[in-house]
PDB file of C-alpha atoms and ligand atoms in Angstrom:
ATOM      1  CA  MET V   1     104.026 207.235 355.005  1.00 94.00           C
ATOM      2  CA  ALA V   2     101.021 208.362 352.998  1.00 95.00           C
ATOM      3  CA  GLN V   3     102.821 211.572 352.096  1.00 93.00           C
ATOM      4  CA  CYS V   4     105.514 209.475 350.402  1.00 93.00           C
ATOM      5  CA  VAL V   5     102.904 208.196 347.909  1.00 94.00           C
ATOM      6  CA  SER V   6     102.055 210.418 345.009  1.00 90.00           C
ATOM      7  CA  PRO V   7      98.302 210.221 344.209  1.00 91.00           C
ATOM      8  CA  GLU V   8      99.184 211.155 340.601  1.00 92.00           C
ATOM      9  CA  ALA V   9     101.420 208.097 340.082  1.00 92.00           C
ATOM     10  CA  GLU V  10      99.641 205.500 337.937  1.00 94.00           C
ATOM     11  CA  GLY V  11      98.594 202.091 339.244  1.00 96.00           C
ATOM     12  CA  PRO V  12      97.458 200.389 342.420  1.00 98.00           C
ATOM     13  CA  VAL V  13      99.035 200.981 345.815  1.00 98.00           C
ATOM     14  CA  VAL V  14      99.746 197.889 347.900  1.00 98.00           C
ATOM     15  CA  GLU V  15      99.760 198.127 351.678  1.00 98.00           C
ATOM     16  CA  LEU V  16     101.464 195.388 353.710  1.00 98.00           C
ATOM     17  CA  GLY V  17     100.419 194.789 357.335  1.00 98.00           C
ATOM     18  CA  PRO V  18      97.564 197.318 357.533  1.00 98.00           C
ATOM     19  CA  GLY V  19      96.386 196.040 360.936  1.00 98.00           C
ATOM     20  CA  THR V  20      93.350 198.105 361.937  1.00 98.00           C
ATOM     21  CA  GLY V  21      93.965 200.599 359.116  1.00 98.00           C
ATOM     22  CA  PRO V  22      95.573 203.860 360.300  1.00 97.00           C
ATOM     23  CA  VAL V  23      97.863 203.992 357.265  1.00 97.00           C
ATOM     24  CA  THR V  24      95.001 202.962 354.954  1.00 98.00           C
ATOM     25  CA  GLN V  25      92.969 205.853 356.358  1.00 98.00           C
ATOM     26  CA  ALA V  26      95.836 208.263 355.669  1.00 97.00           C
ATOM     27  CA  LEU V  27      96.258 206.962 352.098  1.00 97.00           C
ATOM     28  CA  LEU V  28      92.552 207.574 351.434  1.00 98.00           C
ATOM     29  CA  ALA V  29      92.772 211.021 353.027  1.00 97.00           C
ATOM     30  CA  ARG V  30      95.690 211.736 350.694  1.00 95.00           C
ATOM     31  CA  GLY V  31      93.291 211.365 347.779  1.00 96.00           C
ATOM     32  CA  LEU V  32      93.847 207.790 346.641  1.00 97.00           C
ATOM     33  CA  ALA V  33      90.642 206.205 345.379  1.00 97.00           C
ATOM     34  CA  PRO V  34      89.620 203.134 347.465  1.00 98.00           C
ATOM     35  CA  GLU V  35      89.679 200.977 344.310  1.00 97.00           C
ATOM     36  CA  ARG V  36      93.405 201.633 343.956  1.00 97.00           C
ATOM     37  CA  LEU V  37      94.259 200.172 347.360  1.00 98.00           C
ATOM     38  CA  VAL V  38      95.190 196.507 347.848  1.00 98.00           C
ATOM     39  CA  LEU V  39      95.777 195.499 351.467  1.00 98.00           C
ATOM     40  CA  VAL V  40      97.738 192.379 352.438  1.00 98.00           C
ATOM     41  CA  GLU V  41      97.079 191.274 356.006  1.00 98.00           C
ATOM     42  CA  TYR V  42      97.822 187.966 357.724  1.00 98.00           C
ATOM     43  CA  GLU V  43      95.416 188.197 360.643  1.00 98.00           C
ATOM     44  CA  PRO V  44      91.842 187.149 359.656  1.00 98.00           C
ATOM     45  CA  SER V  45      90.093 189.350 362.261  1.00 98.00           C
ATOM     46  CA  PHE V  46      91.930 192.422 360.906  1.00 98.00           C
ATOM     47  CA  CYS V  47      90.906 191.431 357.359  1.00 98.00           C
ATOM     48  CA  ASN V  48      87.227 191.349 358.392  1.00 98.00           C
ATOM     49  CA  LEU V  49      87.540 194.678 360.143  1.00 98.00           C
ATOM     50  CA  LEU V  50      89.310 196.306 357.172  1.00 98.00           C
ATOM     51  CA  GLU V  51      86.641 195.103 354.742  1.00 98.00           C
ATOM     52  CA  LYS V  52      83.907 196.658 356.874  1.00 98.00           C
ATOM     53  CA  LYS V  53      85.802 199.844 357.572  1.00 98.00           C
ATOM     54  CA  PHE V  54      86.966 200.607 354.018  1.00 98.00           C
ATOM     55  CA  PRO V  55      84.306 199.754 351.394  1.00 97.00           C
ATOM     56  CA  GLY V  56      85.786 199.524 347.908  1.00 97.00           C
ATOM     57  CA  VAL V  57      89.292 198.661 349.159  1.00 98.00           C
ATOM     58  CA  ARG V  58      90.563 195.198 348.230  1.00 98.00           C
ATOM     59  CA  VAL V  59      91.705 193.085 351.195  1.00 98.00           C
ATOM     60  CA  VAL V  60      93.849 190.007 350.549  1.00 98.00           C
ATOM     61  CA  ARG V  61      94.425 187.615 353.426  1.00 98.00           C
ATOM     62  CA  GLY V  62      97.908 186.153 353.145  1.00 97.00           C
ATOM     63  CA  ASP V  63     101.612 186.222 353.863  1.00 98.00           C
ATOM     64  CA  ALA V  64     103.280 189.422 352.680  1.00 98.00           C
ATOM     65  CA  TYR V  65     106.709 187.740 352.612  1.00 98.00           C
ATOM     66  CA  ARG V  66     105.327 185.468 349.866  1.00 98.00           C
ATOM     67  CA  LEU V  67     104.076 188.505 347.994  1.00 98.00           C
ATOM     68  CA  ARG V  68     104.351 187.054 344.494  1.00 97.00           C
ATOM     69  CA  ASP V  69     102.041 184.142 345.373  1.00 97.00           C
ATOM     70  CA  THR V  70      99.809 186.142 347.703  1.00 98.00           C
ATOM     71  CA  LEU V  71      99.077 188.738 345.034  1.00 97.00           C
ATOM     72  CA  ALA V  72      99.033 186.357 342.051  1.00 94.00           C
ATOM     73  CA  ASN V  73      96.116 187.593 339.879  1.00 87.00           C
ATOM     74  CA  ALA V  74      95.287 190.418 342.324  1.00 92.00           C
ATOM     75  CA  LEU V  75      96.930 193.192 340.285  1.00 95.00           C
ATOM     76  CA  ASP V  76      95.923 193.965 336.719  1.00 93.00           C
ATOM     77  CA  ARG V  77      98.799 196.418 336.163  1.00 96.00           C
ATOM     78  CA  PRO V  78     102.090 197.426 337.800  1.00 97.00           C
ATOM     79  CA  ALA V  79     101.729 199.039 341.212  1.00 98.00           C
ATOM     80  CA  ALA V  80     102.772 202.630 341.903  1.00 97.00           C
ATOM     81  CA  ALA V  81     103.982 201.942 345.442  1.00 97.00           C
ATOM     82  CA  VAL V  82     104.185 199.366 348.205  1.00 98.00           C
ATOM     83  CA  VAL V  83     103.683 200.755 351.705  1.00 98.00           C
ATOM     84  CA  SER V  84     104.778 198.464 354.525  1.00 98.00           C
ATOM     85  CA  SER V  85     104.341 198.470 358.311  1.00 97.00           C
ATOM     86  CA  LEU V  86     105.594 194.876 358.594  1.00 98.00           C
ATOM     87  CA  PRO V  87     107.911 194.342 361.565  1.00 96.00           C
ATOM     88  CA  LEU V  88     110.862 193.648 359.235  1.00 96.00           C
ATOM     89  CA  LEU V  89     113.437 193.536 362.010  1.00 94.00           C
ATOM     90  CA  THR V  90     111.913 190.285 363.293  1.00 95.00           C
ATOM     91  CA  LYS V  91     112.853 188.621 359.995  1.00 96.00           C
ATOM     92  CA  HIS V  92     116.206 187.464 358.679  1.00 94.00           C
ATOM     93  CA  GLU V  93     117.919 189.902 356.334  1.00 92.00           C
ATOM     94  CA  SER V  94     117.523 187.519 353.392  1.00 92.00           C
ATOM     95  CA  ALA V  95     113.715 187.545 353.902  1.00 95.00           C
ATOM     96  CA  ARG V  96     113.686 191.364 353.912  1.00 95.00           C
ATOM     97  CA  LEU V  97     115.688 191.484 350.725  1.00 94.00           C
ATOM     98  CA  SER V  98     113.451 188.899 349.103  1.00 95.00           C
ATOM     99  CA  LEU V  99     110.411 190.999 350.044  1.00 97.00           C
ATOM    100  CA  LEU V 100     111.927 194.082 348.411  1.00 96.00           C
ATOM    101  CA  ARG V 101     112.762 192.095 345.279  1.00 96.00           C
ATOM    102  CA  GLN V 102     109.185 190.776 345.031  1.00 97.00           C
ATOM    103  CA  ALA V 103     107.796 194.286 345.614  1.00 98.00           C
ATOM    104  CA  PHE V 104     109.975 195.732 342.821  1.00 96.00           C
ATOM    105  CA  ASP V 105     108.751 192.946 340.512  1.00 96.00           C
ATOM    106  CA  LEU V 106     105.146 194.037 341.161  1.00 97.00           C
ATOM    107  CA  MET V 107     105.789 197.735 340.603  1.00 97.00           C
ATOM    108  CA  SER V 108     106.493 199.948 337.630  1.00 94.00           C
ATOM    109  CA  SER V 109     110.141 200.983 337.205  1.00 92.00           C
ATOM    110  CA  GLU V 110     109.409 204.216 339.112  1.00 92.00           C
ATOM    111  CA  GLY V 111     107.733 202.352 341.995  1.00 95.00           C
ATOM    112  CA  ARG V 112     108.701 203.010 345.608  1.00 95.00           C
ATOM    113  CA  PHE V 113     108.781 200.710 348.580  1.00 97.00           C
ATOM    114  CA  ILE V 114     107.972 202.692 351.726  1.00 97.00           C
ATOM    115  CA  GLN V 115     108.864 201.102 355.054  1.00 97.00           C
ATOM    116  CA  PHE V 116     108.123 202.112 358.625  1.00 95.00           C
ATOM    117  CA  THR V 117     110.593 201.059 361.333  1.00 95.00           C
ATOM    118  CA  TYR V 118     111.576 201.701 364.932  1.00 93.00           C
ATOM    119  CA  GLY V 119     115.197 201.012 364.016  1.00 91.00           C
ATOM    120  CA  VAL V 120     117.686 203.808 363.467  1.00 89.00           C
ATOM    121  CA  LYS V 121     119.304 202.169 360.460  1.00 92.00           C
ATOM    122  CA  SER V 122     117.749 200.997 357.233  1.00 94.00           C
ATOM    123  CA  PRO V 123     116.160 197.568 357.792  1.00 95.00           C
ATOM    124  CA  ILE V 124     117.245 196.626 354.256  1.00 93.00           C
ATOM    125  CA  PRO V 125     120.852 197.796 353.988  1.00 88.00           C
ATOM    126  CA  ALA V 126     122.067 198.127 350.393  1.00 83.00           C
ATOM    127  CA  HIS V 127     125.300 196.246 351.170  1.00 82.00           C
ATOM    128  CA  LEU V 128     123.208 193.096 351.713  1.00 74.00           C
ATOM    129  CA  SER V 129     122.583 192.767 348.064  1.00 73.00           C
ATOM    130  CA  THR V 130     124.859 191.909 345.198  1.00 74.00           C
ATOM    131  CA  SER V 131     122.164 191.197 342.623  1.00 79.00           C
ATOM    132  CA  LEU V 132     119.376 193.645 343.525  1.00 86.00           C
ATOM    133  CA  ARG V 133     120.485 197.226 342.994  1.00 88.00           C
ATOM    134  CA  PHE V 134     118.455 199.846 344.809  1.00 91.00           C
ATOM    135  CA  GLU V 135     118.695 203.265 346.398  1.00 90.00           C
ATOM    136  CA  THR V 136     117.513 204.275 349.839  1.00 92.00           C
ATOM    137  CA  GLN V 137     116.187 207.547 351.166  1.00 91.00           C
ATOM    138  CA  SER V 138     115.956 207.951 354.912  1.00 90.00           C
ATOM    139  CA  LEU V 139     113.434 210.508 356.142  1.00 89.00           C
ATOM    140  CA  ALA V 140     113.748 212.567 359.323  1.00 83.00           C
ATOM    141  CA  PRO V 141     112.599 210.753 362.500  1.00 87.00           C
ATOM    142  CA  ILE V 142     108.969 211.129 363.539  1.00 86.00           C
ATOM    143  CA  TRP V 143     109.488 212.309 367.107  1.00 86.00           C
ATOM    144  CA  LEU V 144     105.766 212.364 367.942  1.00 84.00           C
ATOM    145  CA  ASN V 145     105.546 208.613 367.496  1.00 85.00           C
ATOM    146  CA  LEU V 146     106.290 206.686 370.695  1.00 88.00           C
ATOM    147  CA  PRO V 147     108.877 205.289 370.397  1.00 88.00           C
ATOM    148  CA  PRO V 148     110.176 207.637 367.658  1.00 90.00           C
ATOM    149  CA  ALA V 149     109.915 206.009 364.260  1.00 93.00           C
ATOM    150  CA  ARG V 150     111.576 206.328 360.894  1.00 94.00           C
ATOM    151  CA  ILE V 151     110.519 205.893 357.314  1.00 95.00           C
ATOM    152  CA  PHE V 152     112.811 204.535 354.619  1.00 95.00           C
ATOM    153  CA  VAL V 153     111.990 204.772 350.944  1.00 95.00           C
ATOM    154  CA  TYR V 154     113.562 202.315 348.493  1.00 95.00           C
ATOM    155  CA  CYS V 155     113.597 202.578 344.730  1.00 94.00           C
ATOM    156  CA  ARG V 156     115.445 200.950 341.881  1.00 91.00           C
ATOM    157  CA  SER V 157     118.943 202.265 341.222  1.00 87.00           C
ATOM    158  CA  GLY V 158     118.999 205.337 339.024  1.00 80.00           C
ATOM    159  CA  ARG V 159     115.370 206.267 339.784  1.00 76.00           C
ATOM    160  CA  HIS V 160     114.118 209.307 341.607  1.00 68.00           C
ATOM    161  CA  CYS V 161     113.855 208.153 345.231  1.00 71.00           C
ATOM    162  CA  GLU V 162     113.084 211.580 346.683  1.00 71.00           C
ATOM    163  CA  ALA V 163     109.857 211.265 348.649  1.00 66.00           C
ATOM    164  CA  GLU V 164     107.504 214.087 349.367  1.00 57.00           C
ATOM    165  CA  ARG V 165     106.961 214.665 353.068  1.00 57.00           C
ATOM    166  CA  ARG V 166     106.171 217.556 355.325  1.00 56.00           C
ATOM    167  CA  PRO V 167     109.228 219.223 356.880  1.00 57.00           C
ATOM    168  CA  ASP V 168     110.491 217.691 360.075  1.00 58.00           C
ATOM    169  CA  MET V 169     108.758 218.923 363.243  1.00 61.00           C
ATOM    170  CA  LEU V 170     111.987 220.398 364.666  1.00 62.00           C
ATOM    171  CA  ALA V 171     112.667 222.278 361.431  1.00 64.00           C
ATOM    172  CA  LYS V 172     109.107 223.656 361.587  1.00 69.00           C
ATOM    173  CA  LEU V 173     109.561 224.805 365.197  1.00 69.00           C
ATOM    174  CA  LEU V 174     112.851 226.481 364.322  1.00 70.00           C
ATOM    175  CA  LYS V 175     111.245 228.301 361.402  1.00 74.00           C
ATOM    176  CA  LYS V 176     108.386 229.530 363.615  1.00 77.00           C
ATOM    177  CA  SER V 177     110.700 230.705 366.406  1.00 78.00           C
ATOM    178  CA  ARG V 178     112.828 232.618 363.876  1.00 78.00           C
ATOM    179  CA  ARG V 179     109.742 234.346 362.515  1.00 80.00           C
ATOM    180  CA  PHE V 180     108.655 235.205 366.047  1.00 81.00           C
ATOM    181  CA  GLY V 181     112.158 236.577 366.837  1.00 82.00           C
ATOM    182  CA  ASN V 182     112.109 238.726 363.705  1.00 82.00           C
ATOM    183  CA  GLU V 183     108.673 240.141 364.641  1.00 84.00           C
ATOM    184  CA  ILE V 184     109.926 241.143 368.094  1.00 84.00           C
ATOM    185  CA  ARG V 185     112.986 242.800 366.557  1.00 85.00           C
ATOM    186  CA  ASP V 186     110.787 244.742 364.106  1.00 85.00           C
ATOM    187  CA  GLU V 187     108.608 245.982 366.973  1.00 86.00           C
ATOM    188  CA  LEU V 188     111.659 247.041 368.962  1.00 87.00           C
ATOM    189  CA  GLU V 189     113.021 248.969 365.992  1.00 86.00           C
ATOM    190  CA  GLU V 190     109.662 250.679 365.540  1.00 85.00           C
ATOM    191  CA  ALA V 191     109.473 251.598 369.259  1.00 85.00           C
ATOM    192  CA  ARG V 192     112.997 252.959 369.133  1.00 82.00           C
ATOM    193  CA  ALA V 193     112.213 255.073 366.093  1.00 83.00           C
ATOM    194  CA  ARG V 194     109.055 256.441 367.728  1.00 81.00           C
ATOM    195  CA  PHE V 195     110.500 257.332 371.120  1.00 79.00           C
ATOM    196  CA  SER V 196     114.067 258.400 370.469  1.00 76.00           C
ATOM    197  CA  THR V 197     115.189 261.816 369.212  1.00 68.00           C
ATOM    198  CA  PRO V 198     117.181 261.746 365.956  1.00 65.00           C
ATOM    199  CA  ASP V 199     120.553 262.139 367.678  1.00 67.00           C
ATOM    200  CA  ALA V 200     119.923 260.007 370.772  1.00 63.00           C
ATOM    201  CA  PRO V 201     122.473 257.151 371.032  1.00 61.00           C
ATOM    202  CA  ARG V 202     121.144 253.726 370.132  1.00 61.00           C
ATOM    203  CA  PRO V 203     120.840 251.357 373.086  1.00 58.00           C
ATOM    204  CA  VAL V 204     123.553 248.750 372.798  1.00 55.00           C
ATOM    205  CA  SER V 205     121.927 246.001 374.821  1.00 57.00           C
ATOM    206  CA  VAL V 206     119.393 244.931 372.187  1.00 53.00           C
ATOM    207  CA  LYS V 207     120.783 242.943 369.305  1.00 55.00           C
ATOM    208  CA  SER V 208     119.189 243.694 365.966  1.00 55.00           C
ATOM    209  CA  ARG V 209     120.449 240.685 364.083  1.00 59.00           C
ATOM    210  CA  ARG V 210     117.800 239.125 361.853  1.00 58.00           C
ATOM    211  CA  PHE V 211     117.728 235.468 360.967  1.00 58.00           C
TER     212      PHE V 211
HETATM  213  C1  SAM G 301     103.075 196.707 363.555  1.00 71.71           C
HETATM  214  S1  SAM G 301     101.490 196.210 362.958  1.00 71.71           S
HETATM  215  C2  SAM G 301     101.100 197.673 362.020  1.00 71.71           C
HETATM  216  C3  SAM G 301      99.629 197.896 361.893  1.00 71.71           C
HETATM  217  C4  SAM G 301      99.222 199.219 361.255  1.00 71.71           C
HETATM  218  N1  SAM G 301      99.751 199.405 359.915  1.00 71.71           N
HETATM  219  C5  SAM G 301      99.594 200.385 362.129  1.00 71.71           C
HETATM  220  O1  SAM G 301     100.405 201.210 361.695  1.00 71.71           O
HETATM  221  O2  SAM G 301      99.069 200.495 363.236  1.00 71.71           O
HETATM  222  C6  SAM G 301     101.954 195.015 361.769  1.00 71.71           C
HETATM  223  C7  SAM G 301     100.838 194.342 361.012  1.00 71.71           C
HETATM  224  O3  SAM G 301     101.409 193.442 360.082  1.00 71.71           O
HETATM  225  C8  SAM G 301     100.667 192.248 360.057  1.00 71.71           C
HETATM  226  N2  SAM G 301     101.589 191.191 359.611  1.00 71.71           N
HETATM  227  C9  SAM G 301     102.638 190.685 360.292  1.00 71.71           C
HETATM  228  N3  SAM G 301     103.267 189.742 359.555  1.00 71.71           N
HETATM  229  C10 SAM G 301     102.573 189.666 358.385  1.00 71.71           C
HETATM  230  C11 SAM G 301     102.749 188.895 357.208  1.00 71.71           C
HETATM  231  N4  SAM G 301     103.730 188.011 357.089  1.00 71.71           N
HETATM  232  N5  SAM G 301     101.878 189.089 356.198  1.00 71.71           N
HETATM  233  C12 SAM G 301     100.871 189.998 356.294  1.00 71.71           C
HETATM  234  N6  SAM G 301     100.668 190.756 357.383  1.00 71.71           N
HETATM  235  C13 SAM G 301     101.503 190.580 358.412  1.00 71.71           C
HETATM  236  C14 SAM G 301     100.195 192.083 361.500  1.00 71.71           C
HETATM  237  O4  SAM G 301      99.073 191.226 361.565  1.00 71.71           O
HETATM  238  C15 SAM G 301      99.888 193.527 361.858  1.00 71.71           C
HETATM  239  O5  SAM G 301      98.573 193.852 361.507  1.00 71.71           O
END
């Protein structure tokens, strides 16, 4: 989720449902200054913990689904992104849409709403809305999360929704295994060249296809 936030984008970054702060930690590790982070958490004990754990970060105790009221006077300029771990699927679709609308109202026109979910489909399907026009980017599943999770990025229609994120784990594994395969093939070729006489027939059992 943190990789979907560009540290260069101007303005505060709002986190919804930070809990004990794993996403907050990742946002800070990404290079966001603590003063840029505004956390909205409902549970008072989590708010106390977050304040102790992350000096300089602003913690607002309140209801994220009433974002406009909860953050009234908390932001002095448009936010760059809203990052949410709220369990959206427990809410009615109209509440999810209202949350996205309120988040867009708080952000600059380039702002992104980044949502974590265990669902396979977007928790805020575009067909729900007639008045709010937005685009959705679905990122590859995070298989290492149990259960596997997904991240959806929402932005206003016509804006650049493409989010930066490391390549999917499976794609990484595939890339590594191809490199490994190519190395073995190179070594085989070298061994062949060293041990065979110029006119010896090439063994046919070893494929020399490179990927
Ligand atoms: C699934 S936990 C995620 C916690 C943390 N971000 C993580 O990844 O481990 C959801 C968090 O959202 C908070 N939350 C739920 N409903 C909320 C609401 N309406 N307003 C603010 N926070 C809420 C919960 O208290 C909880 O900390």
